[in-house]
CSV table of C-alpha atoms in Angstrom, one decimal:
chain,number,residue,atom,x,y,z
A,1,ASP,CA,5.1,-5.2,11.6
A,2,ALA,CA,2.7,-5.6,8.3
A,3,LYS,CA,5.3,-6.8,5.1
A,4,THR,CA,4.4,-6.5,0.9
A,5,THR,CA,5.3,-8.9,-1.5
A,6,GLN,CA,5.9,-8.4,-4.9
A,7,PRO,CA,8.0,-10.3,-7.8
A,8,ASN,CA,11.1,-9.4,-8.3
A,9,SER,CA,10.4,-7.9,-12.0
A,10,MET,CA,6.7,-7.9,-15.2
A,11,GLU,CA,7.8,-7.5,-18.3
A,12,SER,CA,5.3,-6.2,-20.8
A,13,ASN,CA,4.5,-5.4,-24.2
A,14,GLU,CA,4.0,-1.3,-25.3
A,15,GLU,CA,0.3,-0.4,-25.9
A,16,GLU,CA,-0.8,-3.0,-23.5
A,17,PRO,CA,-2.2,-3.2,-19.3
A,18,VAL,CA,0.2,-4.1,-17.3
A,19,HIS,CA,-1.0,-6.0,-13.7
A,20,LEU,CA,1.1,-5.5,-11.2
A,21,PRO,CA,0.9,-7.7,-7.6
A,22,CYS,CA,1.0,-6.8,-4.3
A,23,ASN,CA,0.4,-9.7,-0.9
A,24,HIS,CA,0.2,-8.1,2.1
A,25,SER,CA,-1.0,-11.4,4.1
A,26,THR,CA,-1.1,-9.1,7.4
A,27,ILE,CA,-2.0,-6.0,7.0
A,28,SER,CA,-4.2,-4.8,8.9
A,29,GLY,CA,-7.7,-2.4,9.6
A,30,THR,CA,-5.7,0.3,9.2
A,31,ASP,CA,-3.6,0.1,6.7
A,32,TYR,CA,-4.4,2.2,3.5
A,33,ILE,CA,-3.0,0.9,0.7
A,34,HIS,CA,-0.5,2.8,-1.1
A,35,TRP,CA,1.0,2.6,-4.7
A,36,TYR,CA,4.5,4.9,-6.0
A,37,ARG,CA,7.0,4.5,-8.6
A,38,GLN,CA,10.7,5.5,-9.0
A,39,LEU,CA,12.1,6.4,-12.2
A,40,PRO,CA,15.4,5.8,-13.0
A,41,SER,CA,18.0,8.3,-10.9
A,42,GLN,CA,14.5,9.9,-9.7
A,43,GLY,CA,12.1,9.9,-6.2
A,44,PRO,CA,9.8,7.5,-6.0
A,45,GLU,CA,6.3,9.3,-7.3
A,46,TYR,CA,2.8,9.3,-5.6
A,47,VAL,CA,0.8,6.5,-8.3
A,48,ILE,CA,-2.1,5.5,-5.8
A,49,HIS,CA,-3.4,4.8,-3.2
A,50,GLY,CA,-7.1,3.3,-1.3
A,51,LEU,CA,-8.2,1.4,1.7
A,52,THR,CA,-11.1,-0.5,0.8
A,53,SER,CA,-12.7,0.0,-1.7
A,54,ASN,CA,-11.4,0.0,-6.1
A,55,VAL,CA,-10.0,3.2,-6.4
A,56,ASN,CA,-9.7,4.3,-10.9
A,57,ASN,CA,-7.1,8.4,-11.1
A,58,ARG,CA,-5.9,9.2,-15.0
A,59,MET,CA,-2.8,7.3,-13.9
A,60,ALA,CA,-3.5,3.5,-12.6
A,61,SER,CA,-6.2,1.8,-10.9
A,62,LEU,CA,-6.2,0.3,-7.4
A,63,ALA,CA,-8.4,-3.2,-7.3
A,64,ILE,CA,-8.3,-4.8,-3.7
A,65,ALA,CA,-9.6,-8.7,-2.4
A,66,GLU,CA,-12.1,-8.7,-0.4
A,67,ASP,CA,-9.7,-10.1,2.0
A,68,ARG,CA,-7.9,-6.9,1.4
A,69,LYS,CA,-4.6,-9.4,1.7
A,70,SER,CA,-3.2,-8.5,-1.0
A,71,SER,CA,-4.4,-5.6,-4.7
A,72,THR,CA,-3.0,-5.0,-7.7
A,73,LEU,CA,-2.1,-1.7,-9.2
A,74,ILE,CA,-3.6,-2.1,-13.0
A,75,LEU,CA,-1.9,-0.2,-15.6
A,76,HIS,CA,-4.1,0.2,-18.3
A,77,ARG,CA,-2.2,1.2,-22.0
A,78,ALA,CA,1.5,1.0,-21.0
A,79,THR,CA,3.6,3.5,-22.3
A,80,LEU,CA,7.6,3.1,-22.2
A,81,ARG,CA,7.4,5.8,-20.1
A,82,ASP,CA,6.4,4.2,-17.7
A,83,ALA,CA,8.7,1.7,-16.8
A,84,ALA,CA,10.0,1.9,-13.0
A,85,VAL,CA,10.3,0.6,-10.3
A,86,TYR,CA,6.6,-0.9,-8.9
A,87,TYR,CA,6.5,0.2,-4.9
A,88,CYS,CA,3.4,-1.8,-3.2
A,89,ILE,CA,3.4,-0.1,0.7
A,90,LEU,CA,1.6,-0.2,3.8
A,91,ARG,CA,1.2,3.1,5.9
A,92,ALA,CA,0.1,2.2,8.9
A,93,PRO,CA,0.4,4.5,12.1
A,94,THR,CA,3.0,4.2,13.0
A,95,LEU,CA,5.0,3.3,9.9
A,96,LEU,CA,5.4,3.5,6.4
A,97,ILE,CA,6.8,0.1,4.8
A,98,TRP,CA,8.5,-0.7,2.0
A,99,GLY,CA,9.3,-3.6,0.2
A,100,ALA,CA,11.8,-3.9,-2.4
A,101,GLY,CA,9.3,-3.2,-5.5
A,102,THR,CA,8.9,-4.3,-8.5
A,103,LYS,CA,10.9,-4.2,-11.5
A,104,LEU,CA,8.1,-3.3,-15.4
A,105,ILE,CA,10.1,-3.6,-18.0
A,106,ILE,CA,8.0,-2.4,-20.9
A,107,LYS,CA,8.8,-3.8,-24.4
A,108,PRO,CA,8.1,-1.6,-27.6
B,1,LYS,CA,3.4,24.8,-8.0
B,2,ALA,CA,7.0,24.3,-6.6
B,3,GLY,CA,7.8,21.0,-6.3
B,4,VAL,CA,9.9,19.4,-2.7
B,5,THR,CA,13.5,20.3,-2.9
B,6,GLN,CA,16.7,19.2,-1.3
B,7,THR,CA,19.4,20.3,-0.2
B,8,PRO,CA,23.3,19.2,-1.2
B,9,ARG,CA,22.2,17.6,-4.0
B,10,TYR,CA,26.0,15.7,-3.6
B,11,LEU,CA,28.2,14.9,-1.1
B,12,ILE,CA,31.7,13.7,0.1
B,13,LYS,CA,32.6,13.8,4.2
B,14,THR,CA,35.2,10.9,5.5
B,15,ARG,CA,34.2,8.8,8.1
B,16,GLY,CA,33.2,10.6,11.6
B,17,GLN,CA,32.0,13.4,10.5
B,18,GLN,CA,29.0,15.0,10.7
B,19,VAL,CA,26.2,16.6,7.2
B,20,THR,CA,22.9,18.1,8.1
B,21,LEU,CA,20.5,17.9,5.5
B,22,SER,CA,18.0,20.2,4.3
B,23,CYS,CA,14.2,18.9,2.5
B,24,SER,CA,12.2,22.1,2.1
B,25,PRO,CA,7.9,21.1,1.5
B,26,ILE,CA,5.6,21.7,-0.9
B,27,SER,CA,4.1,25.2,-0.1
B,28,GLY,CA,0.9,24.5,2.2
B,29,HIS,CA,2.6,21.0,3.0
B,30,ARG,CA,2.9,20.5,7.2
B,31,SER,CA,4.3,16.9,7.1
B,32,VAL,CA,7.8,15.6,5.8
B,33,SER,CA,10.0,12.2,6.5
B,34,TRP,CA,12.9,11.9,5.6
B,35,TYR,CA,14.1,7.9,3.8
B,36,GLN,CA,17.7,5.7,3.0
B,37,GLN,CA,17.9,5.1,-0.4
B,38,THR,CA,19.8,1.6,-0.9
B,39,PRO,CA,20.9,-0.6,-3.9
B,40,GLY,CA,20.9,-3.5,-1.4
B,41,GLN,CA,18.2,-2.1,1.7
B,42,GLY,CA,16.2,-0.4,-0.6
B,43,LEU,CA,14.1,2.2,0.9
B,44,GLN,CA,14.0,2.4,4.6
B,45,PHE,CA,11.6,5.3,6.5
B,46,LEU,CA,13.7,7.4,8.5
B,47,PHE,CA,11.2,9.7,10.7
B,48,GLU,CA,8.2,11.8,10.0
B,49,TYR,CA,8.1,15.6,11.5
B,50,PHE,CA,4.2,16.9,11.4
B,51,SER,CA,3.1,20.9,13.1
B,52,GLU,CA,7.3,20.3,14.1
B,53,THR,CA,6.7,17.6,16.2
B,54,GLN,CA,8.5,14.0,15.2
B,55,ARG,CA,5.7,11.8,14.4
B,56,ASN,CA,7.2,8.6,13.6
B,57,LYS,CA,10.4,7.0,13.6
B,58,GLY,CA,12.2,4.2,12.0
B,59,ASN,CA,14.0,1.9,13.3
B,60,PHE,CA,17.3,3.4,12.5
B,61,PRO,CA,20.8,5.2,15.9
B,62,GLY,CA,20.6,7.7,17.4
B,63,ARG,CA,22.9,9.8,15.1
B,64,PHE,CA,20.5,10.3,12.8
B,65,SER,CA,17.9,13.0,14.0
B,66,GLY,CA,16.3,15.6,12.5
B,67,ARG,CA,13.9,18.2,13.1
B,68,GLN,CA,10.9,20.9,11.4
B,69,PHE,CA,11.0,24.6,11.5
B,70,SER,CA,7.9,26.4,12.0
B,71,ASN,CA,8.0,26.7,8.6
B,72,SER,CA,7.4,22.7,7.2
B,73,ARG,CA,10.9,23.2,6.2
B,74,SER,CA,13.5,20.3,7.8
B,75,GLU,CA,16.4,19.6,8.8
B,76,MET,CA,17.9,15.8,9.1
B,77,ASN,CA,21.3,14.9,10.4
B,78,VAL,CA,24.3,12.7,10.6
B,79,SER,CA,27.1,12.3,12.8
B,80,THR,CA,30.1,10.0,12.9
B,81,LEU,CA,29.3,9.2,9.6
B,82,GLU,CA,30.2,5.7,8.9
B,83,LEU,CA,31.9,3.9,4.8
B,84,GLY,CA,26.8,2.0,5.9
B,85,ASP,CA,25.5,6.2,5.6
B,86,SER,CA,26.0,7.2,1.8
B,87,ALA,CA,23.3,6.3,0.8
B,88,LEU,CA,20.7,8.7,-1.1
B,89,TYR,CA,18.7,10.5,1.4
B,90,LEU,CA,14.7,11.4,0.1
B,91,CYS,CA,12.4,14.0,1.5
B,92,ALA,CA,9.3,13.5,1.8
B,93,SER,CA,6.2,15.7,2.2
B,94,SER,CA,2.7,15.6,2.1
B,95,LEU,CA,-0.7,18.4,4.0
B,96,GLY,CA,-0.8,15.0,6.4
B,97,ARG,CA,-3.4,17.2,8.2
B,98,GLY,CA,-3.8,14.9,11.8
B,99,VAL,CA,-3.4,11.7,11.7
B,100,ARG,CA,-4.8,10.4,8.7
B,101,MET,CA,-2.4,8.5,7.0
B,102,SER,CA,-4.2,9.0,3.5
B,103,TYR,CA,-1.7,11.2,2.7
B,104,GLU,CA,0.0,10.6,-0.5
B,105,GLN,CA,3.6,11.7,-0.5
B,106,TYR,CA,5.2,13.7,-2.8
B,107,PHE,CA,9.4,13.2,-3.0
B,108,GLY,CA,12.1,15.6,-3.9
B,109,PRO,CA,15.2,14.0,-5.7
B,110,GLY,CA,17.7,13.5,-3.1
B,111,THR,CA,21.0,14.1,-1.7
B,112,ARG,CA,23.7,11.9,-2.7
B,113,LEU,CA,25.6,11.4,0.4
B,114,THR,CA,28.8,9.3,0.0
B,115,VAL,CA,30.9,9.1,3.0
B,116,THR,CA,34.7,8.1,1.8
């Protein structure tokens, strides 16, 4: 089963861009790359997803490597409300596999 | 539009008992997935239902079961509860049309189950 690898935690200053990396070297051609985040005491929240091309939405941007073995979630201007655990997930035809996620700490 | 609702929010059961958790998806969503979240194992996929049929299943014992009704509401059942079943159980809904795997999921607040 395809898995993802993320750093356990990252720190960033408020109002600066944040780049959250994810490795998924065993990704298959039909796996979508999804990102979710979970704020304390809440259920996960959808952030963005993509297949091959880079994607942008109002929350973030997703940069996908050409070989699709890694991706980066970009928060253009982090705020204190962005402090959460960020999960990179491969949505394959048969299973959704969640890693441990990256705890993002925002310093004021 | 109302979000995903889960009932009850908190539950305390004793070992050996069984429990049923309920999930109401966002109106119009036909796919419902269930997850177990524990501090040690993180988020683990239980199963996914679409149009009353189980579409995918995670690696959990047969004590964990679920179903989906014609109005897309879903229930999951855990029989013969064990201490290790203590966890946050999350439900998520998505449009899930056909077999496309690209749709985002919307999560409910979860049911906190404590087994004593």
